[in-house]
Structure formats: C-alpha cells, structure tokens
Backbone as JSON, one array per atom type, in Angstrom:
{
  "sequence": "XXXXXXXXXXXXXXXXXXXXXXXXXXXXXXXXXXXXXXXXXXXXXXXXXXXXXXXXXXXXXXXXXXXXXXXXXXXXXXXXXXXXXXXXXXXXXXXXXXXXXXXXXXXXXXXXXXXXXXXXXXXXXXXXXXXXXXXXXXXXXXXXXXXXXXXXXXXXXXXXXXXXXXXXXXXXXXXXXXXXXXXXXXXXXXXXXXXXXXXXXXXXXXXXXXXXXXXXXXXXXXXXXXXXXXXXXXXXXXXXXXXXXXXXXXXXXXXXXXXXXX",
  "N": [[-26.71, 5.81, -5.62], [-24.88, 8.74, -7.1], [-21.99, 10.0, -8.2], [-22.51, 12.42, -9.71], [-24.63, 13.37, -7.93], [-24.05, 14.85, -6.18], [-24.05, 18.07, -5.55], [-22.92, 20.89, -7.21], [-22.63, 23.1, -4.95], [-22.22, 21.88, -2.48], [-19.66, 21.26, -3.2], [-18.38, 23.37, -3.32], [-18.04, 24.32, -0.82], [-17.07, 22.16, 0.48], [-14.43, 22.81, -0.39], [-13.19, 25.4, 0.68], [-13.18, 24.35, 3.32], [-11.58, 22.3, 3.48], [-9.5, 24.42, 3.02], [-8.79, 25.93, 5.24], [-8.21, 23.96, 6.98], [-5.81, 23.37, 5.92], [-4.37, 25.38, 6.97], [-3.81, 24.83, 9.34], [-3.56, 22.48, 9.85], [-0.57, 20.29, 11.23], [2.4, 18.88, 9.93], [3.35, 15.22, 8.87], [2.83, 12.57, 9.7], [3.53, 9.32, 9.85], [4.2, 6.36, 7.38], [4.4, 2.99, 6.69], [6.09, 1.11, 4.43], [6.97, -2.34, 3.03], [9.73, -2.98, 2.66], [10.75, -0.52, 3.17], [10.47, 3.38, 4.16], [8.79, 6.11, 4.59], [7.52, 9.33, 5.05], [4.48, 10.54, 5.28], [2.77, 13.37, 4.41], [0.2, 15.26, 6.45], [-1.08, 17.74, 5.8], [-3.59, 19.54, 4.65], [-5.43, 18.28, 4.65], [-8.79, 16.56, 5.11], [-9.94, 16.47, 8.5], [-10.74, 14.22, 11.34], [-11.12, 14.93, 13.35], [-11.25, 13.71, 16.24], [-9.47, 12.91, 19.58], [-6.23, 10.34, 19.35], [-6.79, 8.09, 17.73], [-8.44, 5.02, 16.9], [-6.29, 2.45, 15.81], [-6.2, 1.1, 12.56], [-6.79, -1.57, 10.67], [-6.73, -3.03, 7.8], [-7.79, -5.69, 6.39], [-7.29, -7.58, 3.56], [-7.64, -9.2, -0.1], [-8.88, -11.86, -2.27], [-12.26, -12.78, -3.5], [-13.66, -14.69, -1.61], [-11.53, -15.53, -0.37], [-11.45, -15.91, 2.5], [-11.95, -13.89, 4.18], [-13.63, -13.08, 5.99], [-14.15, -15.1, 7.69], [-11.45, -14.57, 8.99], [-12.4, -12.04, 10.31], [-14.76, -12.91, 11.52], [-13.12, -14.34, 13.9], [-11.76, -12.6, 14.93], [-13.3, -10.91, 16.41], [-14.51, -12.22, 18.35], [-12.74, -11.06, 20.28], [-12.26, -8.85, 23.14], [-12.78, -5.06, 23.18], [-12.1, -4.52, 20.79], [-13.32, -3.78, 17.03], [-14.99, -4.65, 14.72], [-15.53, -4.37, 11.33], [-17.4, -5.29, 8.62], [-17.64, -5.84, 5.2], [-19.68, -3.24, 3.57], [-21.82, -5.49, 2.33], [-24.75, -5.95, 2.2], [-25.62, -3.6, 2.17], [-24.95, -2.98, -0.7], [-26.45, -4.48, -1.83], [-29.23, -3.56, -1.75], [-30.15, -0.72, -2.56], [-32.83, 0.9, -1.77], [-34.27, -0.55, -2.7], [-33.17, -1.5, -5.15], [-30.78, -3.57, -6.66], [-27.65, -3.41, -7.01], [-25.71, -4.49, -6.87], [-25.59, -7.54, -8.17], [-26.83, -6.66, -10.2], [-24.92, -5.06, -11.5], [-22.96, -7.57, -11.9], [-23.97, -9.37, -13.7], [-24.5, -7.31, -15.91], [-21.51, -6.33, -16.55], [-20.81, -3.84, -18.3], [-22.91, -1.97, -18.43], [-23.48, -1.24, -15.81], [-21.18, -1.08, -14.01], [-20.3, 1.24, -13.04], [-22.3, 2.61, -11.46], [-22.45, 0.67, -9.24], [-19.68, 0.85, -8.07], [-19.33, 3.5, -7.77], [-21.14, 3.89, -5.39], [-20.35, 1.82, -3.97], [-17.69, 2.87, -3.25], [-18.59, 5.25, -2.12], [-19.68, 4.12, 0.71], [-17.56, 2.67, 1.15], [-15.8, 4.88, 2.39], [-17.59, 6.02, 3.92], [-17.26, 4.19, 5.9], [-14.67, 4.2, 6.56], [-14.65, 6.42, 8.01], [-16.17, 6.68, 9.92], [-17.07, 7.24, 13.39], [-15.47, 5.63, 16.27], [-15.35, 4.25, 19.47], [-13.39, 1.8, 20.37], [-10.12, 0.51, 20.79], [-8.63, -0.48, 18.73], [-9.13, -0.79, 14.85], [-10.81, -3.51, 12.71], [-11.31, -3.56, 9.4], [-12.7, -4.56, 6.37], [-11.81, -5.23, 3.6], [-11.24, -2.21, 1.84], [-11.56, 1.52, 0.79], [-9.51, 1.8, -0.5], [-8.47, -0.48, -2.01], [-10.66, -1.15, -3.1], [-10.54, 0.76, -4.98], [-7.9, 0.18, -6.43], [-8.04, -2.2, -7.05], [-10.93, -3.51, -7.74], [-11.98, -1.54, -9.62], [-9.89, -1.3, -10.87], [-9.64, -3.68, -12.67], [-12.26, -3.96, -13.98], [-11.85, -1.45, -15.59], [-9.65, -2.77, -16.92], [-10.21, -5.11, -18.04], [-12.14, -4.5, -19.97], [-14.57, -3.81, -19.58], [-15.15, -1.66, -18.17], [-16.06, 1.77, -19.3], [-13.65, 4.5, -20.68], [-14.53, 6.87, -19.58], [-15.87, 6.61, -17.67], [-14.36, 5.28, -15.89], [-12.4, 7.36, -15.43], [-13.95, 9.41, -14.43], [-14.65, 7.82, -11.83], [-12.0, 7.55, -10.75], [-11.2, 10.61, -10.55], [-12.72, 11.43, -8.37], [-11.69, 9.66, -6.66], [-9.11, 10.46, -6.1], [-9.42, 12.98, -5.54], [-10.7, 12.65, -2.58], [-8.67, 11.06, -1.4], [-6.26, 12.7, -1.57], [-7.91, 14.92, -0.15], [-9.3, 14.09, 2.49], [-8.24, 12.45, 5.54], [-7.84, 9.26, 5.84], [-6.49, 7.23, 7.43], [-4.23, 4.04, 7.78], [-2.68, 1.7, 9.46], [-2.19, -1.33, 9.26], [-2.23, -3.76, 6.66], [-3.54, -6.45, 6.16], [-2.85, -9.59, 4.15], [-4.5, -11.75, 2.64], [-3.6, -14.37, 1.38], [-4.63, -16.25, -1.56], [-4.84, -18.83, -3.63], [-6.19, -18.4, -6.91], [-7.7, -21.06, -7.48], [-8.17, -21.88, -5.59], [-9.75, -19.8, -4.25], [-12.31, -20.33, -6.03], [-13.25, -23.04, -5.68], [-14.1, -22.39, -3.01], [-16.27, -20.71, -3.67], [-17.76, -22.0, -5.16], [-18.83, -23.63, -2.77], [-20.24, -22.2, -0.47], [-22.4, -20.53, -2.41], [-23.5, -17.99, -3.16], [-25.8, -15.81, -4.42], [-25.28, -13.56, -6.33], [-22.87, -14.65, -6.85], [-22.3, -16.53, -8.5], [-22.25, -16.69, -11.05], [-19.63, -16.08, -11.32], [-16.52, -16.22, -13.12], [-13.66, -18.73, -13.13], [-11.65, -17.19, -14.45], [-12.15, -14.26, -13.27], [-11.36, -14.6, -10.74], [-8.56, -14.81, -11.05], [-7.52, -12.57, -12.43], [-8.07, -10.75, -10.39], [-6.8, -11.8, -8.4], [-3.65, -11.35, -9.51], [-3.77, -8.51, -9.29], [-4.04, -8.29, -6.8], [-1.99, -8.87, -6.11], [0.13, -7.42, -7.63], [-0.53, -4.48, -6.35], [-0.14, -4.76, -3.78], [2.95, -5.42, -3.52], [3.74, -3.06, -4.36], [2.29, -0.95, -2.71], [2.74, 1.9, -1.34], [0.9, 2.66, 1.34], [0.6, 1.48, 3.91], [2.05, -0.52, 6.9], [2.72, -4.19, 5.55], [1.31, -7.54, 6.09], [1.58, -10.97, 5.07], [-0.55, -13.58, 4.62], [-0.72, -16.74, 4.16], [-3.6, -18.64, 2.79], [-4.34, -20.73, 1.61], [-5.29, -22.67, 3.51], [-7.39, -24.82, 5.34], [-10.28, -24.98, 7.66], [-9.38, -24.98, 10.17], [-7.07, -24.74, 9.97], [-6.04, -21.78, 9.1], [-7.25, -20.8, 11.68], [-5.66, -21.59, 13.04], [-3.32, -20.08, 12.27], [-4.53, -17.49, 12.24], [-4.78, -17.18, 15.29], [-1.63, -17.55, 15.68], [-0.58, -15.22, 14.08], [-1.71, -13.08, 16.16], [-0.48, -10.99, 17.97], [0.9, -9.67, 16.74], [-0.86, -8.4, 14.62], [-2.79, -7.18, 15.82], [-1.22, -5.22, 17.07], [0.32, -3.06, 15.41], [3.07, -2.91, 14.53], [5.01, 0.78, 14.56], [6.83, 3.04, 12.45], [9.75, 4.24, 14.02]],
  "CA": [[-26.17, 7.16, -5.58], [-23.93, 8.4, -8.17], [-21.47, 11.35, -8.12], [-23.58, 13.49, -9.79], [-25.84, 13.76, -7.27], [-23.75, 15.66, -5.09], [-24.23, 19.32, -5.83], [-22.35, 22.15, -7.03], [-22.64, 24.08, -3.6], [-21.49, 20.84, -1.59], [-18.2, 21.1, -3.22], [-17.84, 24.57, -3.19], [-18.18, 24.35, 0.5], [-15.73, 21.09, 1.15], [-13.31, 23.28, -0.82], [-12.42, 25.91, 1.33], [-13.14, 24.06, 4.47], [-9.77, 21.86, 3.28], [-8.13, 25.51, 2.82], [-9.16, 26.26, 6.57], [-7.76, 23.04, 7.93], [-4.49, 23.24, 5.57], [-3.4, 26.29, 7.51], [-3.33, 24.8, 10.72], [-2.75, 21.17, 10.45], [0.56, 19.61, 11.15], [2.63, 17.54, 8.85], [4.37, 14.63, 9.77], [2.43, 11.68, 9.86], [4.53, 8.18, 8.88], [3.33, 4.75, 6.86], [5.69, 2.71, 6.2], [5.53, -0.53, 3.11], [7.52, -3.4, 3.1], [11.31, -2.24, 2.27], [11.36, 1.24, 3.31], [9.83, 3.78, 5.08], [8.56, 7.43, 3.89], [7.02, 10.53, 5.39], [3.09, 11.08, 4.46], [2.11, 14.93, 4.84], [-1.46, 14.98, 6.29], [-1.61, 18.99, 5.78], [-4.44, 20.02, 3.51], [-6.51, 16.94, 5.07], [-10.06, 16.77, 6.1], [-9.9, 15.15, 9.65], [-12.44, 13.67, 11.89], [-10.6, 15.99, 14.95], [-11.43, 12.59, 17.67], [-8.01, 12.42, 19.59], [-6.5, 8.52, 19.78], [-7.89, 7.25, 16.98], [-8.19, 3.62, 16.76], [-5.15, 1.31, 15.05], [-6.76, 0.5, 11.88], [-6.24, -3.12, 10.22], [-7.59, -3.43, 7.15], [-7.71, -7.46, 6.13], [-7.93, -7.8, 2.07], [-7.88, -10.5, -0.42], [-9.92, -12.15, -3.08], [-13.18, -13.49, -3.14], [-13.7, -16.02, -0.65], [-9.62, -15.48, 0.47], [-11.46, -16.14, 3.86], [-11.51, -12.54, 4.82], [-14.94, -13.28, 6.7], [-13.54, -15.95, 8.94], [-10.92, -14.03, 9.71], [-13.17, -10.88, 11.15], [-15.01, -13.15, 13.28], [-11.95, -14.95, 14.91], [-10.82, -11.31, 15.99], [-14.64, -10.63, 16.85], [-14.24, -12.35, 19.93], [-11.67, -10.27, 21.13], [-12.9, -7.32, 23.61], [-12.49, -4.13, 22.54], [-11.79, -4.98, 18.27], [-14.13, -2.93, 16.45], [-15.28, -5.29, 13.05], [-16.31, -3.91, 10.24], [-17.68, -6.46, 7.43], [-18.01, -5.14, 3.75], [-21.41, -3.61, 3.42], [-22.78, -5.93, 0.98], [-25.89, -5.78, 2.24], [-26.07, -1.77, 1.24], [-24.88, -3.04, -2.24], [-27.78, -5.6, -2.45], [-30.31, -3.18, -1.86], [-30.41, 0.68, -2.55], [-34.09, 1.56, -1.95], [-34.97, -1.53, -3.52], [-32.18, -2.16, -6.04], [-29.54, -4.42, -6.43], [-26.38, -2.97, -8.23], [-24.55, -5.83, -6.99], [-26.42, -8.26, -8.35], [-27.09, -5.81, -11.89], [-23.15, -5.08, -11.83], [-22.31, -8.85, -12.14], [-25.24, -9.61, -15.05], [-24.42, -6.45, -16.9], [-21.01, -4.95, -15.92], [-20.48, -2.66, -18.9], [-23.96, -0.8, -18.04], [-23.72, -0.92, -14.06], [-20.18, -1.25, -12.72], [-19.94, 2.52, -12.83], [-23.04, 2.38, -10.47], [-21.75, -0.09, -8.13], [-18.12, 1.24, -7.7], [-19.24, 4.6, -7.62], [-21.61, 3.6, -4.16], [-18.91, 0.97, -3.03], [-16.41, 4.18, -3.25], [-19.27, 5.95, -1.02], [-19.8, 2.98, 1.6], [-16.23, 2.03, 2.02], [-15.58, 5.87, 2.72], [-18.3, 5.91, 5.35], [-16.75, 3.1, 7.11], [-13.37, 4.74, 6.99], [-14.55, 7.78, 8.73], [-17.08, 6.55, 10.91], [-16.73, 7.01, 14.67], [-14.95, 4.29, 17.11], [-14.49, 4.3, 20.73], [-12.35, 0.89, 20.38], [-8.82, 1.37, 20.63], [-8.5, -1.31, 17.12], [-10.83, -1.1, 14.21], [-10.67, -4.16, 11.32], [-12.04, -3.48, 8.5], [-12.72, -6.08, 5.41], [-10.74, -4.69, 2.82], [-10.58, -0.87, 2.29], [-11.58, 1.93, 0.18], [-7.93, 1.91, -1.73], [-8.82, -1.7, -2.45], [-11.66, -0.82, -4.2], [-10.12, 1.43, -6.56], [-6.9, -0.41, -6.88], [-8.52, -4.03, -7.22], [-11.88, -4.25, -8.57], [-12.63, -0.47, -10.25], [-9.11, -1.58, -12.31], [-9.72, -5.05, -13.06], [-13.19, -3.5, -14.99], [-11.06, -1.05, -16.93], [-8.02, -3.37, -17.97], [-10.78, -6.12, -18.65], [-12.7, -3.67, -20.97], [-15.63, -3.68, -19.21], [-15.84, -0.09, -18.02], [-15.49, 2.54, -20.24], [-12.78, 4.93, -20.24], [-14.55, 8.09, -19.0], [-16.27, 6.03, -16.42], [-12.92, 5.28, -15.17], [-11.58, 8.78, -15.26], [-14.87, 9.87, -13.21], [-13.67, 7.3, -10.4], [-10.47, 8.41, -10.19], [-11.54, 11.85, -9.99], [-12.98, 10.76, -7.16], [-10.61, 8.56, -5.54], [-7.98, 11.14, -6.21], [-9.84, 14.01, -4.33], [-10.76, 11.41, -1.48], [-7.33, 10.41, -0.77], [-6.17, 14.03, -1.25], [-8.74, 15.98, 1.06], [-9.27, 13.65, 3.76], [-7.59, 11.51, 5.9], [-7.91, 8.02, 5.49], [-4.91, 6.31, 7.87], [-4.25, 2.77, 7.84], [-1.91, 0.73, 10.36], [-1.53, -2.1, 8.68], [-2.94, -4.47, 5.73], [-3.41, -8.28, 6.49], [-3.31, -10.03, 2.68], [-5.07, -13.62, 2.99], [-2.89, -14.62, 0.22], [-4.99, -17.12, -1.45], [-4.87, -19.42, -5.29], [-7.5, -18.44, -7.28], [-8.61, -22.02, -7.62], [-9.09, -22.15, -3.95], [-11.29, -19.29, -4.06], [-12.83, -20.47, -7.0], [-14.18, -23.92, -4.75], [-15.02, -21.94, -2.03], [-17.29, -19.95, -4.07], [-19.22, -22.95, -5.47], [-19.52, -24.4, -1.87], [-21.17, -21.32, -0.29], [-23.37, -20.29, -2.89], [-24.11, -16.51, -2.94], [-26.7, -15.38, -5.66], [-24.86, -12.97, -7.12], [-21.23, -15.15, -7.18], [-22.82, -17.82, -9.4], [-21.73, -16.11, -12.36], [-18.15, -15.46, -11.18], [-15.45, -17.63, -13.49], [-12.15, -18.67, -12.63], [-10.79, -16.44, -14.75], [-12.23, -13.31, -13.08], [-10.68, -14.69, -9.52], [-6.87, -15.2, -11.6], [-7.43, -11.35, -12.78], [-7.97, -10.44, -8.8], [-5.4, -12.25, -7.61], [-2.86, -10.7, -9.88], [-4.05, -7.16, -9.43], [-3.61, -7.69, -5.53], [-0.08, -9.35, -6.13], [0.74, -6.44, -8.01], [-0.86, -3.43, -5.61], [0.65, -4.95, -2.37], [3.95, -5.54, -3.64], [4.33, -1.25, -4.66], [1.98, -0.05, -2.43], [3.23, 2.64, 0.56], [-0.4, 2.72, 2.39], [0.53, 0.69, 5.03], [2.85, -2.07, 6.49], [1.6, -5.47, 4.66], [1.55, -8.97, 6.49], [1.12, -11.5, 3.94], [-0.42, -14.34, 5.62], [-0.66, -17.85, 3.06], [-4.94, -18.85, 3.51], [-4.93, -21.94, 1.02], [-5.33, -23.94, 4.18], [-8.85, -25.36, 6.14], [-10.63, -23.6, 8.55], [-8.66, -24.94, 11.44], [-5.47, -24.06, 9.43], [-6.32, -20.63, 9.4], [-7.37, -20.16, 12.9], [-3.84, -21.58, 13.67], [-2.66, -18.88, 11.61], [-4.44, -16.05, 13.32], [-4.03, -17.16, 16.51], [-0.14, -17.58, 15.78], [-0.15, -13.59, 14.02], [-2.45, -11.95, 17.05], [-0.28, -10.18, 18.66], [1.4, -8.49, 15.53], [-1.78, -7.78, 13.69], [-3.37, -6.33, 16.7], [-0.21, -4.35, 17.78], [1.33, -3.36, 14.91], [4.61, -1.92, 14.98], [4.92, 1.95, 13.66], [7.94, 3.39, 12.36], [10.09, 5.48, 14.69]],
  "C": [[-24.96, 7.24, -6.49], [-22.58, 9.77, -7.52], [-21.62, 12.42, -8.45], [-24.37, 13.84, -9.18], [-25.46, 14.87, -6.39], [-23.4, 16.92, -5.97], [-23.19, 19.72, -6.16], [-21.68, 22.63, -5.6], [-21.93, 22.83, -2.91], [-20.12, 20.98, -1.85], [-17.65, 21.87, -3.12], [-17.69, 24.94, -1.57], [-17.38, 23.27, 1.44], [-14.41, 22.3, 0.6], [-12.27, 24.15, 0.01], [-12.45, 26.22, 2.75], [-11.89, 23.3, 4.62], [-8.92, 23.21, 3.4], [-7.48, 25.73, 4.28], [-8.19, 25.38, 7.22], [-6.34, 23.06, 7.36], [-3.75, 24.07, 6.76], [-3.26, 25.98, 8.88], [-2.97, 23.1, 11.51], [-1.43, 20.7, 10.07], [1.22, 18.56, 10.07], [3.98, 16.91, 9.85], [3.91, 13.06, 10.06], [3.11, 10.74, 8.92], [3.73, 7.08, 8.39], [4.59, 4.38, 6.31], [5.42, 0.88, 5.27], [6.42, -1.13, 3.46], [8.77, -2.91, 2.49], [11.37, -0.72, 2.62], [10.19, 2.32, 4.4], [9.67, 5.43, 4.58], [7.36, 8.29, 4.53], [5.33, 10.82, 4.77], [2.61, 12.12, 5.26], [0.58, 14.63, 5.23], [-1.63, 16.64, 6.07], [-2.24, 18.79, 4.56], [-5.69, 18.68, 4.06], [-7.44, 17.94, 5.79], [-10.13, 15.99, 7.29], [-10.91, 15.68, 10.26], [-11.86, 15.03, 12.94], [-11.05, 15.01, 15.66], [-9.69, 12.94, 17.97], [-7.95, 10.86, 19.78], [-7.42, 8.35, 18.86], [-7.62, 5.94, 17.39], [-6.95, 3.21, 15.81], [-6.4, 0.47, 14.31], [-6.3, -0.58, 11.12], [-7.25, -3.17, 9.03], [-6.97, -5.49, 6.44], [-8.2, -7.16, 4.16], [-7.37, -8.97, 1.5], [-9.01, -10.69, -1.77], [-10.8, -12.65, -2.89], [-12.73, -14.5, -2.68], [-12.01, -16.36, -0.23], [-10.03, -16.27, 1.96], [-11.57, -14.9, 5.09], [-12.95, -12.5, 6.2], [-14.44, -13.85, 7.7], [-12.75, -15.46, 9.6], [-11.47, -12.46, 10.78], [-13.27, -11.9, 12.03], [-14.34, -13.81, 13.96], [-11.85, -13.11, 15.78], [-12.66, -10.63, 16.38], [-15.19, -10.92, 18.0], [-13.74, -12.23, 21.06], [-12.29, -9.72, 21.48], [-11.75, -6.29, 23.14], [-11.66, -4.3, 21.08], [-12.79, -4.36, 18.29], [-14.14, -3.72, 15.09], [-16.22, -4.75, 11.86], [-16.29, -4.58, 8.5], [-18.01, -5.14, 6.21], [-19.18, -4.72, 3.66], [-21.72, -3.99, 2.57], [-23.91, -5.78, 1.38], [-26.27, -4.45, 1.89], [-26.12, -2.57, -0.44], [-25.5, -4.16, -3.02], [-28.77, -5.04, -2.6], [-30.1, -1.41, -0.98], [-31.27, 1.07, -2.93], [-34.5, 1.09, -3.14], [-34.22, -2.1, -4.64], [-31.28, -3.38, -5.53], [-28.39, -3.95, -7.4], [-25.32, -3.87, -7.87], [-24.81, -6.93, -8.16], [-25.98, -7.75, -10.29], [-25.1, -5.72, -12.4], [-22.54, -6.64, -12.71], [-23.13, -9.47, -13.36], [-24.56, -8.56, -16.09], [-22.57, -5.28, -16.55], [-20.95, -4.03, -16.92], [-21.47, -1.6, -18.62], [-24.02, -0.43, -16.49], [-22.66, -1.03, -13.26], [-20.03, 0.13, -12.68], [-20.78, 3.19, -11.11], [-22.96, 1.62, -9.32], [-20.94, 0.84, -7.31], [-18.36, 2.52, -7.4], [-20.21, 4.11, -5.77], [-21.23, 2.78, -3.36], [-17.94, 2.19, -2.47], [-17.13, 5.17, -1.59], [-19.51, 5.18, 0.27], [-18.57, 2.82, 2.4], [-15.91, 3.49, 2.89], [-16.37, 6.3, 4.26], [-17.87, 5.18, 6.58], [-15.35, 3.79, 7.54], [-13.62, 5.94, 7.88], [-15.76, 7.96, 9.84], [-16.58, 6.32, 12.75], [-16.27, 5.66, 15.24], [-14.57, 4.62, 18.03], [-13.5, 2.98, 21.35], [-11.08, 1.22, 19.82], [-8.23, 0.27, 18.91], [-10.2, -1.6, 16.18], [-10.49, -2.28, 12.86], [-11.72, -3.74, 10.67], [-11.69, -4.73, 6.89], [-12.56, -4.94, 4.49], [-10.94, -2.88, 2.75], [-11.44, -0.03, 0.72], [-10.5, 1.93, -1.32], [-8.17, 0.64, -2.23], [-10.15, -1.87, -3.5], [-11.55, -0.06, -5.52], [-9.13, 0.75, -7.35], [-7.14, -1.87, -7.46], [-9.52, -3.87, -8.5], [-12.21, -3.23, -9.54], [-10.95, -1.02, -11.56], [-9.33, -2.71, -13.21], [-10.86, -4.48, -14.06], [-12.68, -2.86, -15.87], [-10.34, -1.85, -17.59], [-9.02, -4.6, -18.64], [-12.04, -5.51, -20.14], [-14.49, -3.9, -20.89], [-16.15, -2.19, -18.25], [-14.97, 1.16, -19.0], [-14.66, 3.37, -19.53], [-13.54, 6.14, -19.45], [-15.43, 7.88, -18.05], [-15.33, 6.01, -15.32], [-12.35, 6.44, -14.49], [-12.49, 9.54, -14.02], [-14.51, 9.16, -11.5], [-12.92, 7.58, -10.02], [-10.5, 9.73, -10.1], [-11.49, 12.1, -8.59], [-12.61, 10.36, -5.99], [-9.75, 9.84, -5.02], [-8.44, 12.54, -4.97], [-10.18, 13.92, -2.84], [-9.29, 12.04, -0.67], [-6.83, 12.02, -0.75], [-6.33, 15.45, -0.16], [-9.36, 15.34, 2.4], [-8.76, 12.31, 4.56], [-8.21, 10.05, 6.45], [-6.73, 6.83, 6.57], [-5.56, 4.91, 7.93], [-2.66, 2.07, 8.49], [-1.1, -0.51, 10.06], [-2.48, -3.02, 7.66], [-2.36, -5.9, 6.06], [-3.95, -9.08, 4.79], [-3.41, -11.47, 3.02], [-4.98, -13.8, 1.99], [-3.33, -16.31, -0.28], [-4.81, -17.34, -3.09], [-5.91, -19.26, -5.42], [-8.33, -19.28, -7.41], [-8.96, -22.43, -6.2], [-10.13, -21.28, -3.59], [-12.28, -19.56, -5.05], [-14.33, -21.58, -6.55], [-14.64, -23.83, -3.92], [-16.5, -20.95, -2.45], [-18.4, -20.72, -4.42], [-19.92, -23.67, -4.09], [-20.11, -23.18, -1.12], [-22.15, -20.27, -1.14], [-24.55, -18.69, -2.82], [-25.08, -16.55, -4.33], [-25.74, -15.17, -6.65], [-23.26, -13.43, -7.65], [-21.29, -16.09, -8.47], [-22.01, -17.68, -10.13], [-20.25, -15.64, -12.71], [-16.92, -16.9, -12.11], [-14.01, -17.84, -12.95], [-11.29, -17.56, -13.05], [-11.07, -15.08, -14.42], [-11.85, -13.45, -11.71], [-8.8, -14.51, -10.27], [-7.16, -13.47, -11.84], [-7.06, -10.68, -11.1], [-7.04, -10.38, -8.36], [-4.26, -11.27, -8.11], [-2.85, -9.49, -9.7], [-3.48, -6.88, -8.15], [-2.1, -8.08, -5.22], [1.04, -8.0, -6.2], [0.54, -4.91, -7.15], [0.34, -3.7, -4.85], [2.2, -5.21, -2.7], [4.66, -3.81, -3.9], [3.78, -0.28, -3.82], [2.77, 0.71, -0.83], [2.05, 2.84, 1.57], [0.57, 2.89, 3.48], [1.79, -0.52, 5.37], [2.34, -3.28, 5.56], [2.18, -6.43, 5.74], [0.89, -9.54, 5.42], [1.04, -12.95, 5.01], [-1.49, -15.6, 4.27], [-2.18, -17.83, 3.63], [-5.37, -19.63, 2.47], [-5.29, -23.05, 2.38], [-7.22, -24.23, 4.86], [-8.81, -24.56, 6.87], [-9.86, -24.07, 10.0], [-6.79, -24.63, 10.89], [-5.24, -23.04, 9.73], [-6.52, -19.96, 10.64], [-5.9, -20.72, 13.68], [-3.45, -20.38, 13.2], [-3.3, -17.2, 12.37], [-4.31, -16.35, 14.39], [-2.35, -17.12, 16.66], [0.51, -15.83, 15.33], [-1.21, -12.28, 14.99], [-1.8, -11.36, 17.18], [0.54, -8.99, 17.38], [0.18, -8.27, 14.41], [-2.83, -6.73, 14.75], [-2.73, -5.08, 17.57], [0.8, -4.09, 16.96], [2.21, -2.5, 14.9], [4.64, -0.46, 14.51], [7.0, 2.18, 13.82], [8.67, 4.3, 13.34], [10.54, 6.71, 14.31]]
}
C-alpha cells in the first residue's frame, strides 16, 4: 500500500473531522526530554476518545540492540500489553515481500517499504488496549527519524520520495495523537549488533554491512539526544543475555511506572 492509494474524498473527510475536534479539545498535555520540560498542545488532534489510556513505552534501538528480548522479559508481566514490530506484515503483502525487495534494491523499493512501515507502525499506535501499559518495539517517530533518514542522507532514496514521507509523517504527527510515556534506548555498538546479526540469521539481514548498523547507531545517538517526544532511559545492552535481564529486572519499576512531569 502506498499513499496514493488513499483517495481524494478520504482526506477531504479526515480534514474537517480534525476542524470538529479542534474546537472542543483541550490543550495541555505535557512530555518532557531529558533536560527540560515543555508543554505539547493536543488541540487540533485526532483522538481515539477511550478514557485512561494505557502508559505507553516504546523500547528502540538498532538492529539486533536486543529490543526482542527485552519485550519478552516484560511479556511475563500481567497486565503489559507487547507489541513486536510487524515484520511479518512487511514480509508479506498479499504475497510480496518489500522487506526483503527494500534490502536487494533500496533505491527502487524503500519508498514502498517505509511508506507501509509508516502505515503499520501507525496502526499499532492507535490500536485499542484494555492494559493499563502498552510496549511497543520501537515507534512510528523512529521510523521516520531513523531508517526513512538514513535512506535519504545515504542517497538511496530520492529526494521527492523523501518529501512524500514527510508529508506524511508531518500530517500524522499533526492530526492525530500519538502520546508516548517514555522511550527505553538499548544503547548498543554497532559491532555488537553486527555479531548478533550473523548468529541469528534472518533472510533478509544477510545483506546488512557493518557500515549500515554505524549509520543507525549514529542517527539514534543523534535523535535521542534532541528529541522532546518523550522522557528517554538509556539503558547500555552490549552485555549477554543474562546481563540484560539483570538490567531489566534492575529498571522495572521505572520503565513500567514512569514518572510524568508535574
């Protein structure tokens, strides 16, 4: 699915269902980043209307950071709500693979990917939950900010590919609300995800080089260090798998309860 597919009339009909909701929702909603703390208006948002949402956690990272292991540690918690990346959508759309085609060809197919990653992650963000915490494996904003830039700055998607994403993104983030609680970064060396990639053996990773994990890394160095989303925990994940489950068991109670600004 691309972004062309969606009609004319569809948008003319989100348009001044945002007008509707501007005039009567509240502003006032807080997020607060790492040094400071700042006011995010939700008026003009599309919201779900549930009251009590869930305390969302999104977990991000680079390939093979470990972001997997860490879901199912908190997967055995009651009431957590886990929500894994759908790769399996982005292995097979009514018989495709644009994962797969993306990583073989990106200049002809990362537009195709990223544009149905963009649609996926979005689904997950706005999909019902009657658990009072939802993780999610990394995030819509992570998708634009990470891997849809890393293709432009590496000169593998063209520019007015680009500009169509961010269209996109921009009207997203704009017209409906998206909150996020807090971001857990499994702050890992690219050459550690580099050996975890050759020892689990995905199809489509084969083809991944070191130097397209060192691009990653830096991209999420540089997001999480400016971005206001969300709080950030930065939690080190060069270590073994019993390293790590020291490590979330030692940040449960502040990744599952995390603080909000007053």
């Amino acid at each position: 699915m691309s972004a062309g597919s969606v009609s004319a009339s569809l948008i003319r009909c989100l348009i001044p269902a945002a007008r509707r909701i501007t005039a009567r929702t509240p502003v006032g909603t807080k997020s607060r980043a790492r040094g400071g703390t700042r006011q995010m208006a939700t008026a003009g948002k599309l919201v779900s209307g549930r009251e009590g949402r869930p305390t969302v956690v999104c977990v991000e990272g680079n390939i093979a950071s470990g972001k997997t292991t860490c879901l199912e540690y908190f997967s055995r918690i009651s009431d957590i709500e886990v929500l894994p990346e759908p790769i399996s959508n982005w292995r097979n759309v009514r018989g495709h693979n644009p994962l797969a085609l993306m990583y073989q060809d990106p200049e002809r197919w990362a537009i195709t990917l990223q544009t149905y990653v963009q649609l996926t992650m979005l689904k997950q963000h706005l999909s019902a939950s009657l658990a009072p915490v939802r993780m999610m494996e990394r995030s819509i904003f992570s998708a634009k900010h990470i891997f849809v830039e890393n293709l432009f700055r590496s000169g593998k998607m063209p520019e007015v590919d680009h500009a169509v994403l961010s269209e996109w993104f921009d009207w997203i983030t704009a017209n409906i609300s998206l909150p996020v609680d807090l971001i857990v970064y499994l702050q890992t060396s690219p050459e550690t995800c580099h050996e975890r990639l050759k020892r689990r053996c995905r199809e489509e990773e084969k083809v991944i080089p070191l130097e397209y994990l060192q691009s990653i890394h830096q991209l999420y160095e540089d997001w999480l260090l400016r971005q206001t989303l969300a709080p950030l925990l930065v939690i080190p994940a060069d270590h073994d798998l019993q390293g790590m489950l020291r490590q979330y068991e030692e940040h449960r109670e502040q990744i599952l309860t995390p603080r909000h600004p007053s």
